[in-house]
């Protein structure tokens, strides 16, 4: 996927289960000082994804979850997370765009409660729907996102998926609606294929920091699931195909997690950080925020990185990329 820092002249837009309990754990407020550069922006070493905030089909969202999601957002910001990834298509049916609406509402309510303005960076994605054929339509999509979030500024605007494989002329038109391009791809220990490494190498050579989505492989790297214990819903079909071949990688993650007194999720996320990316694991509960925050403030050793990458290469199956980008 591709990320752009966008501006529109007509408006002021820039553009595992845990092995121990977190209940008594108080996170020190040191992460805000550990920002990384992403173009002209300064963001936390890890962001949080909001795909589950409105998606009923894959993530079982219900509007009764909104109060906890507000607490999730507050806890993340209080602990230094300032990058939140969303999309204009996140949501199911009548809830399409719900993720953006909730994110905007949570920002306003947080600022009202705390009486302060935090430097929150929103990265949203504009879907390459078949009817979006001109740069102006992408500009209108951006305005609609701003309206849903009721904010004046979007930090990062993104083309949600590439249409180059099936509608190259559409992609050219859509790119004319985005500027200052950045690359964004799925990047995790189970999507560490040739294409991802090549894109990562190009980004490194150009001084571009890559946003890594799905760093936990939709949950496959958490240690929570196995071929006999699959998640409910459509993820089960994908997990059933890939999990049987992940034993070397999951075993390596588990061994390092035990030695480090971390969880498998924290090790997998930390690997992404050590590779120079900004991972954006999804969060929809306080427990997930607490666990993901535990991936910050430490680094895997070079030997541990090599051990994980060797184990990943020993795994026969890879996570599929966005279906629209798959040849």
Short mmCIF file of C-alpha atoms in Angstrom, two decimals:
data_model
loop_
_atom_site.label_atom_id
_atom_site.label_comp_id
_atom_site.label_asym_id
_atom_site.label_seq_id
_atom_site.Cartn_x
_atom_site.Cartn_y
_atom_site.Cartn_z
CA UNK A 1 0.00 0.00 0.00
CA UNK A 2 1.08 3.54 -0.42
CA UNK A 3 1.07 6.39 2.03
CA UNK A 4 1.11 10.09 1.31
CA UNK A 5 1.29 13.17 3.46
CA UNK A 6 -1.43 15.22 1.79
CA UNK A 7 -2.54 18.82 1.63
CA UNK A 8 -5.54 20.43 -0.06
CA UNK A 9 -5.27 24.12 -0.80
CA UNK A 10 -8.98 24.89 -0.40
CA UNK A 11 -8.97 23.94 3.28
CA UNK A 12 -6.29 24.03 6.04
CA UNK A 13 -5.59 20.30 5.69
CA UNK A 14 -2.20 18.77 6.12
CA UNK A 15 -3.33 16.39 4.79
CA UNK A 16 -0.35 -14.62 23.02
CA UNK A 17 -1.55 -14.90 25.32
CA UNK A 18 0.20 -12.97 28.11
CA UNK A 19 2.36 -15.02 30.43
CA UNK A 20 1.68 -12.66 33.32
CA UNK A 21 -0.92 -10.19 34.51
CA UNK A 22 -0.81 -6.52 33.52
CA UNK A 23 -3.38 -5.32 36.06
CA UNK A 24 -0.90 -3.79 38.47
CA UNK A 25 1.55 -2.63 35.82
CA UNK A 26 2.08 1.13 35.54
CA UNK A 27 3.83 2.19 32.37
CA UNK A 28 6.44 4.94 32.80
CA UNK A 29 5.74 8.04 30.65
CA UNK A 30 8.96 7.84 28.63
CA UNK A 31 7.60 6.98 25.20
CA UNK A 32 6.63 10.52 24.13
CA UNK A 33 10.33 11.45 24.09
CA UNK A 34 11.13 8.49 21.84
CA UNK A 35 9.43 9.74 18.69
CA UNK A 36 10.63 8.75 15.24
CA UNK A 37 10.52 10.83 12.10
CA UNK A 38 8.05 10.02 9.33
CA UNK A 39 8.58 12.68 6.69
CA UNK A 40 7.86 15.99 8.46
CA UNK A 41 5.95 14.23 11.26
CA UNK A 42 7.13 12.95 14.64
CA UNK A 43 5.31 9.79 15.69
CA UNK A 44 5.53 7.19 18.42
CA UNK A 45 7.65 4.09 17.59
CA UNK A 46 4.39 2.15 17.38
CA UNK A 47 0.92 3.25 16.31
CA UNK A 48 -2.44 1.60 16.85
CA UNK A 49 -4.79 0.37 14.14
CA UNK A 50 -8.56 0.85 14.34
CA UNK A 51 -9.85 -1.66 11.80
CA UNK A 52 -11.93 -3.33 14.54
CA UNK A 53 -13.68 -0.05 15.46
CA UNK A 54 -16.82 -0.61 13.41
CA UNK A 55 -16.11 -3.89 11.60
CA UNK A 56 -18.70 -6.48 12.61
CA UNK A 57 -17.90 -9.07 9.93
CA UNK A 58 -14.28 -9.80 10.88
CA UNK A 59 -13.87 -8.35 14.38
CA UNK A 60 -17.35 -8.56 15.90
CA UNK A 61 -17.77 -4.86 16.64
CA UNK A 62 -20.89 -3.75 18.55
CA UNK A 63 -21.78 -0.17 19.44
CA UNK A 64 -21.89 -1.24 23.09
CA UNK A 65 -18.07 -1.47 22.85
CA UNK A 66 -17.66 2.28 22.33
CA UNK A 67 -17.08 3.15 26.01
CA UNK A 68 -14.22 0.66 26.26
CA UNK A 69 -12.81 1.85 22.96
CA UNK A 70 -12.72 5.38 24.38
CA UNK A 71 -10.74 4.03 27.35
CA UNK A 72 -8.47 2.20 24.91
CA UNK A 73 -7.77 5.46 23.07
CA UNK A 74 -7.22 7.43 26.30
CA UNK A 75 -4.81 4.86 27.70
CA UNK A 76 -2.85 4.77 24.47
CA UNK A 77 -2.43 8.56 24.33
CA UNK A 78 -1.64 8.77 28.05
CA UNK A 79 1.23 6.35 27.42
CA UNK A 80 2.70 8.26 24.52
CA UNK A 81 1.04 6.70 21.47
CA UNK A 82 0.22 9.48 19.02
CA UNK A 83 -0.25 7.61 15.70
CA UNK A 84 -3.66 6.10 14.90
CA UNK A 85 -4.41 4.35 11.60
CA UNK A 86 -7.94 4.27 10.19
CA UNK A 87 -9.74 4.24 6.81
CA UNK A 88 -12.85 5.63 5.16
CA UNK A 89 -14.02 2.05 4.48
CA UNK A 90 -13.55 0.72 8.03
CA UNK A 91 -16.95 -0.44 9.25
CA UNK A 92 -19.60 -2.89 8.11
CA UNK A 93 -22.74 -1.93 6.17
CA UNK A 94 -24.44 1.07 7.77
CA UNK A 95 -21.38 1.45 9.99
CA UNK A 96 -19.09 2.25 7.05
CA UNK A 97 -16.73 5.02 8.20
CA UNK A 98 -17.50 4.26 11.87
CA UNK A 99 -13.81 3.95 12.73
CA UNK A 100 -13.16 7.53 11.57
CA UNK A 101 -16.22 8.82 13.43
CA UNK A 102 -15.17 7.15 16.68
CA UNK A 103 -11.57 8.29 16.37
CA UNK A 104 -12.63 11.91 15.88
CA UNK A 105 -15.04 11.69 18.81
CA UNK A 106 -12.43 10.13 21.09
CA UNK A 107 -9.94 12.88 20.28
CA UNK A 108 -12.48 15.58 21.17
CA UNK A 109 -13.57 13.86 24.38
CA UNK A 110 -9.99 13.23 25.44
CA UNK A 111 -9.11 16.88 24.95
CA UNK A 112 -12.19 17.97 26.89
CA UNK A 113 -11.39 15.63 29.78
CA UNK A 114 -7.68 16.44 29.92
CA UNK A 115 -7.97 20.11 29.02
CA UNK A 116 -4.97 19.83 26.74
CA UNK A 117 -4.13 19.47 23.04
CA UNK A 118 -1.99 16.42 22.25
CA UNK A 119 -0.01 16.08 19.05
CA UNK A 120 -2.09 13.22 17.61
CA UNK A 121 -1.27 12.06 14.07
CA UNK A 122 -4.10 10.45 12.11
CA UNK A 123 -3.30 8.23 9.15
CA UNK A 124 -6.41 7.45 7.15
CA UNK A 125 -6.84 5.50 3.93
CA UNK A 126 -9.09 6.29 0.96
CA UNK A 127 -10.57 3.26 -0.77
CA UNK A 128 -9.92 2.84 -4.48
CA UNK A 129 -13.59 2.19 -5.20
CA UNK A 130 -14.40 1.61 -8.90
CA UNK A 131 -16.34 4.88 -9.01
CA UNK A 132 -13.39 6.94 -7.78
CA UNK A 133 -11.78 7.72 -11.11
CA UNK A 134 -10.42 11.28 -10.83
CA UNK A 135 -8.10 13.22 -8.52
CA UNK A 136 -11.05 15.41 -7.55
CA UNK A 137 -12.98 12.41 -6.27
CA UNK A 138 -10.08 11.55 -3.98
CA UNK A 139 -10.03 15.14 -2.73
CA UNK A 140 -13.75 14.81 -1.99
CA UNK A 141 -13.07 11.54 -0.16
CA UNK A 142 -10.57 13.38 2.01
CA UNK A 143 -13.09 16.10 2.80
CA UNK A 144 -15.65 13.44 3.75
CA UNK A 145 -13.15 11.86 6.13
CA UNK A 146 -12.49 15.23 7.74
CA UNK A 147 -16.24 15.71 8.15
CA UNK A 148 -16.64 12.30 9.79
CA UNK A 149 -13.80 12.97 12.23
CA UNK A 150 -14.73 16.65 12.63
CA UNK A 151 -11.08 17.69 12.56
CA UNK A 152 -9.09 20.22 10.54
CA UNK A 153 -6.03 18.13 9.79
CA UNK A 154 -5.09 14.65 8.62
CA UNK A 155 -1.45 13.78 9.09
CA UNK A 156 -1.13 11.00 6.52
CA UNK A 157 -3.45 10.31 3.59
CA UNK A 158 -3.14 6.91 1.94
CA UNK A 159 -4.30 5.03 -1.13
CA UNK A 160 -5.88 2.00 0.57
CA UNK A 161 -4.83 -0.45 -2.12
CA UNK A 162 -3.13 -0.44 -5.49
CA UNK A 163 -5.25 -0.85 -8.62
CA UNK A 164 -2.20 -1.32 -10.85
CA UNK A 165 -2.96 -5.01 -11.46
CA UNK A 166 -6.47 -4.47 -12.78
CA UNK A 167 -7.03 -0.74 -13.47
CA UNK A 168 -3.69 1.04 -14.01
CA UNK A 169 -5.28 4.18 -15.45
CA UNK A 170 -7.39 4.55 -12.33
CA UNK A 171 -4.29 4.33 -10.16
CA UNK A 172 -2.58 7.10 -12.15
CA UNK A 173 -5.59 9.35 -11.61
CA UNK A 174 -5.77 8.55 -7.91
CA UNK A 175 -2.08 9.22 -7.44
CA UNK A 176 -2.61 12.65 -8.89
CA UNK A 177 -4.80 13.25 -5.83
CA UNK A 178 -2.00 12.37 -3.40
CA UNK A 179 1.43 13.95 -2.94
CA UNK A 180 4.70 13.34 -1.05
CA UNK A 181 4.52 9.58 -1.45
CA UNK A 182 5.50 7.01 1.17
CA UNK A 183 5.32 3.21 0.83
CA UNK A 184 3.13 1.21 3.22
CA UNK A 185 3.02 -2.60 3.21
CA UNK A 186 2.08 -5.51 5.38
CA UNK A 187 5.28 -6.40 7.23
CA UNK A 188 5.58 -9.11 9.85
CA UNK A 189 7.47 -12.31 10.49
CA UNK A 190 4.91 -14.21 8.37
CA UNK A 191 4.79 -11.72 5.50
CA UNK A 192 8.54 -11.34 5.18
CA UNK A 193 8.62 -12.26 1.52
CA UNK A 194 10.86 -11.07 -1.32
CA UNK A 195 8.54 -8.21 -2.28
CA UNK A 196 8.32 -6.88 1.27
CA UNK A 197 12.07 -6.99 1.78
CA UNK A 198 12.65 -5.28 -1.57
CA UNK A 199 10.21 -2.48 -0.70
CA UNK A 200 11.79 -2.15 2.74
CA UNK A 201 15.25 -1.87 1.15
CA UNK A 202 14.03 0.84 -1.25
CA UNK A 203 12.43 2.75 1.64
CA UNK A 204 15.67 2.54 3.63
CA UNK A 205 17.72 3.84 0.72
CA UNK A 206 15.35 6.80 0.30
CA UNK A 207 15.15 7.59 4.00
CA UNK A 208 11.46 6.62 4.11
CA UNK A 209 10.05 5.07 7.28
CA UNK A 210 7.61 2.28 6.52
CA UNK A 211 4.33 1.75 8.37
CA UNK A 212 3.92 -1.99 9.00
CA UNK A 213 0.32 -3.14 9.14
CA UNK A 214 -0.84 -6.47 10.58
CA UNK A 215 2.41 -7.02 12.57
CA UNK A 216 0.76 -9.94 14.42
CA UNK A 217 -0.59 -11.60 11.29
CA UNK A 218 -4.25 -11.04 12.28
CA UNK A 219 -3.44 -12.78 15.57
CA UNK A 220 -1.48 -15.78 14.28
CA UNK A 221 1.72 -14.66 16.04
CA UNK A 222 0.12 -14.16 19.46
CA UNK A 223 0.36 -17.82 20.47
CA UNK A 224 -3.35 -17.78 21.20
CA UNK A 225 -4.35 -20.04 18.32
CA UNK A 226 -3.40 -23.46 16.94
CA UNK A 227 -4.73 -25.75 14.18
CA UNK A 228 -7.10 -27.24 16.78
CA UNK A 229 -8.01 -23.88 18.35
CA UNK A 230 -9.03 -21.48 15.59
CA UNK A 231 -10.66 -18.06 15.89
CA UNK A 232 -14.32 -17.70 15.10
CA UNK A 233 -15.47 -16.11 11.86
CA UNK A 234 -13.70 -15.79 8.47
CA UNK A 235 -10.19 -15.70 9.98
CA UNK A 236 -10.51 -19.43 10.72
CA UNK A 237 -10.20 -20.33 7.01
CA UNK A 238 -6.94 -18.43 6.63
CA UNK A 239 -5.53 -19.66 9.96
CA UNK A 240 -6.35 -23.25 9.02
CA UNK A 241 -4.16 -22.94 5.92
CA UNK A 242 -1.17 -21.16 7.49
CA UNK A 243 -0.91 -22.20 11.15
CA UNK A 244 0.17 -25.83 10.55
CA UNK A 245 3.39 -24.57 8.95
CA UNK A 246 4.24 -21.99 11.61
CA UNK A 247 5.66 -24.31 14.27
CA UNK A 248 9.32 -23.21 13.80
CA UNK A 249 8.43 -19.52 14.03
CA UNK A 250 5.95 -19.85 16.91
CA UNK A 251 8.44 -21.98 18.83
CA UNK A 252 11.16 -19.36 18.33
CA UNK A 253 8.81 -16.54 19.40
CA UNK A 254 7.80 -18.52 22.50
CA UNK A 255 11.40 -19.28 23.51
CA UNK A 256 12.52 -15.65 23.20
CA UNK A 257 9.38 -14.42 24.96
CA UNK A 258 10.01 -16.72 27.91
CA UNK A 259 13.66 -15.68 28.22
CA UNK A 260 12.75 -12.00 27.96
CA UNK A 261 9.73 -12.27 30.29
CA UNK A 262 7.68 -10.86 27.45
CA UNK A 263 4.74 -12.19 25.45
CA UNK A 264 4.92 -13.56 21.93
CA UNK A 265 2.97 -10.55 20.67
CA UNK A 266 5.46 -8.15 22.23
CA UNK A 267 8.38 -9.99 20.63
CA UNK A 268 6.72 -9.98 17.19
CA UNK A 269 5.95 -6.24 17.40
CA UNK A 270 9.44 -5.46 18.70
CA UNK A 271 10.91 -7.28 15.69
CA UNK A 272 9.06 -4.82 13.41
CA UNK A 273 10.40 -1.87 15.41
CA UNK A 274 13.95 -3.24 15.31
CA UNK A 275 13.66 -3.52 11.52
CA UNK A 276 13.04 0.24 11.36
CA UNK A 277 9.30 0.22 10.72
CA UNK A 278 6.40 1.72 12.68
CA UNK A 279 4.01 -1.18 13.40
CA UNK A 280 0.30 -0.50 13.90
CA UNK A 281 -1.23 -3.47 15.75
CA UNK A 282 -4.98 -3.27 16.17
CA UNK A 283 -6.47 -2.60 19.61
CA UNK A 284 -10.02 -2.95 20.89
CA UNK A 285 -9.52 -3.68 24.60
CA UNK A 286 -7.53 -2.32 27.54
CA UNK A 287 -5.73 -5.67 27.79
CA UNK A 288 -4.51 -5.35 24.19
CA UNK A 289 -3.27 -1.79 24.79
CA UNK A 290 -1.35 -2.93 27.88
CA UNK A 291 0.18 -5.85 26.08
CA UNK A 292 1.17 -3.90 22.96
CA UNK A 293 2.73 -1.12 25.04
CA UNK A 294 4.98 -3.81 26.51
CA UNK A 295 6.66 -4.07 23.09
CA UNK A 296 8.24 -0.63 23.65
CA UNK A 297 11.25 0.45 25.68
CA UNK A 298 13.55 -2.47 24.80
CA UNK A 299 15.10 -4.08 21.73
CA UNK A 300 15.76 -7.60 20.55
CA UNK A 301 19.42 -8.50 20.16
CA UNK A 302 20.94 -9.13 16.74
CA UNK A 303 21.12 -12.85 17.53
CA UNK A 304 17.44 -12.90 18.45
CA UNK A 305 16.53 -11.08 15.22
CA UNK A 306 18.46 -13.64 13.19
CA UNK A 307 16.87 -16.51 15.12
CA UNK A 308 13.37 -15.21 14.37
CA UNK A 309 14.11 -14.57 10.71
CA UNK A 310 15.64 -18.02 10.26
CA UNK A 311 12.55 -19.57 11.85
CA UNK A 312 10.29 -17.45 9.63
CA UNK A 313 12.12 -18.67 6.52
CA UNK A 314 11.62 -22.26 7.71
CA UNK A 315 7.85 -21.72 7.70
CA UNK A 316 6.39 -23.00 4.40
CA UNK A 317 3.43 -20.60 4.16
CA UNK A 318 3.25 -16.80 4.11
CA UNK A 319 0.45 -14.42 4.99
CA UNK A 320 -1.30 -13.27 1.82
CA UNK A 321 -1.09 -9.60 0.99
CA UNK A 322 -4.05 -7.38 0.21
CA UNK A 323 -6.12 -9.30 -2.33
CA UNK A 324 -6.16 -6.27 -4.64
CA UNK A 325 -2.35 -6.32 -4.77
CA UNK A 326 -2.02 -10.05 -5.40
CA UNK A 327 -1.28 -11.06 -8.95
#
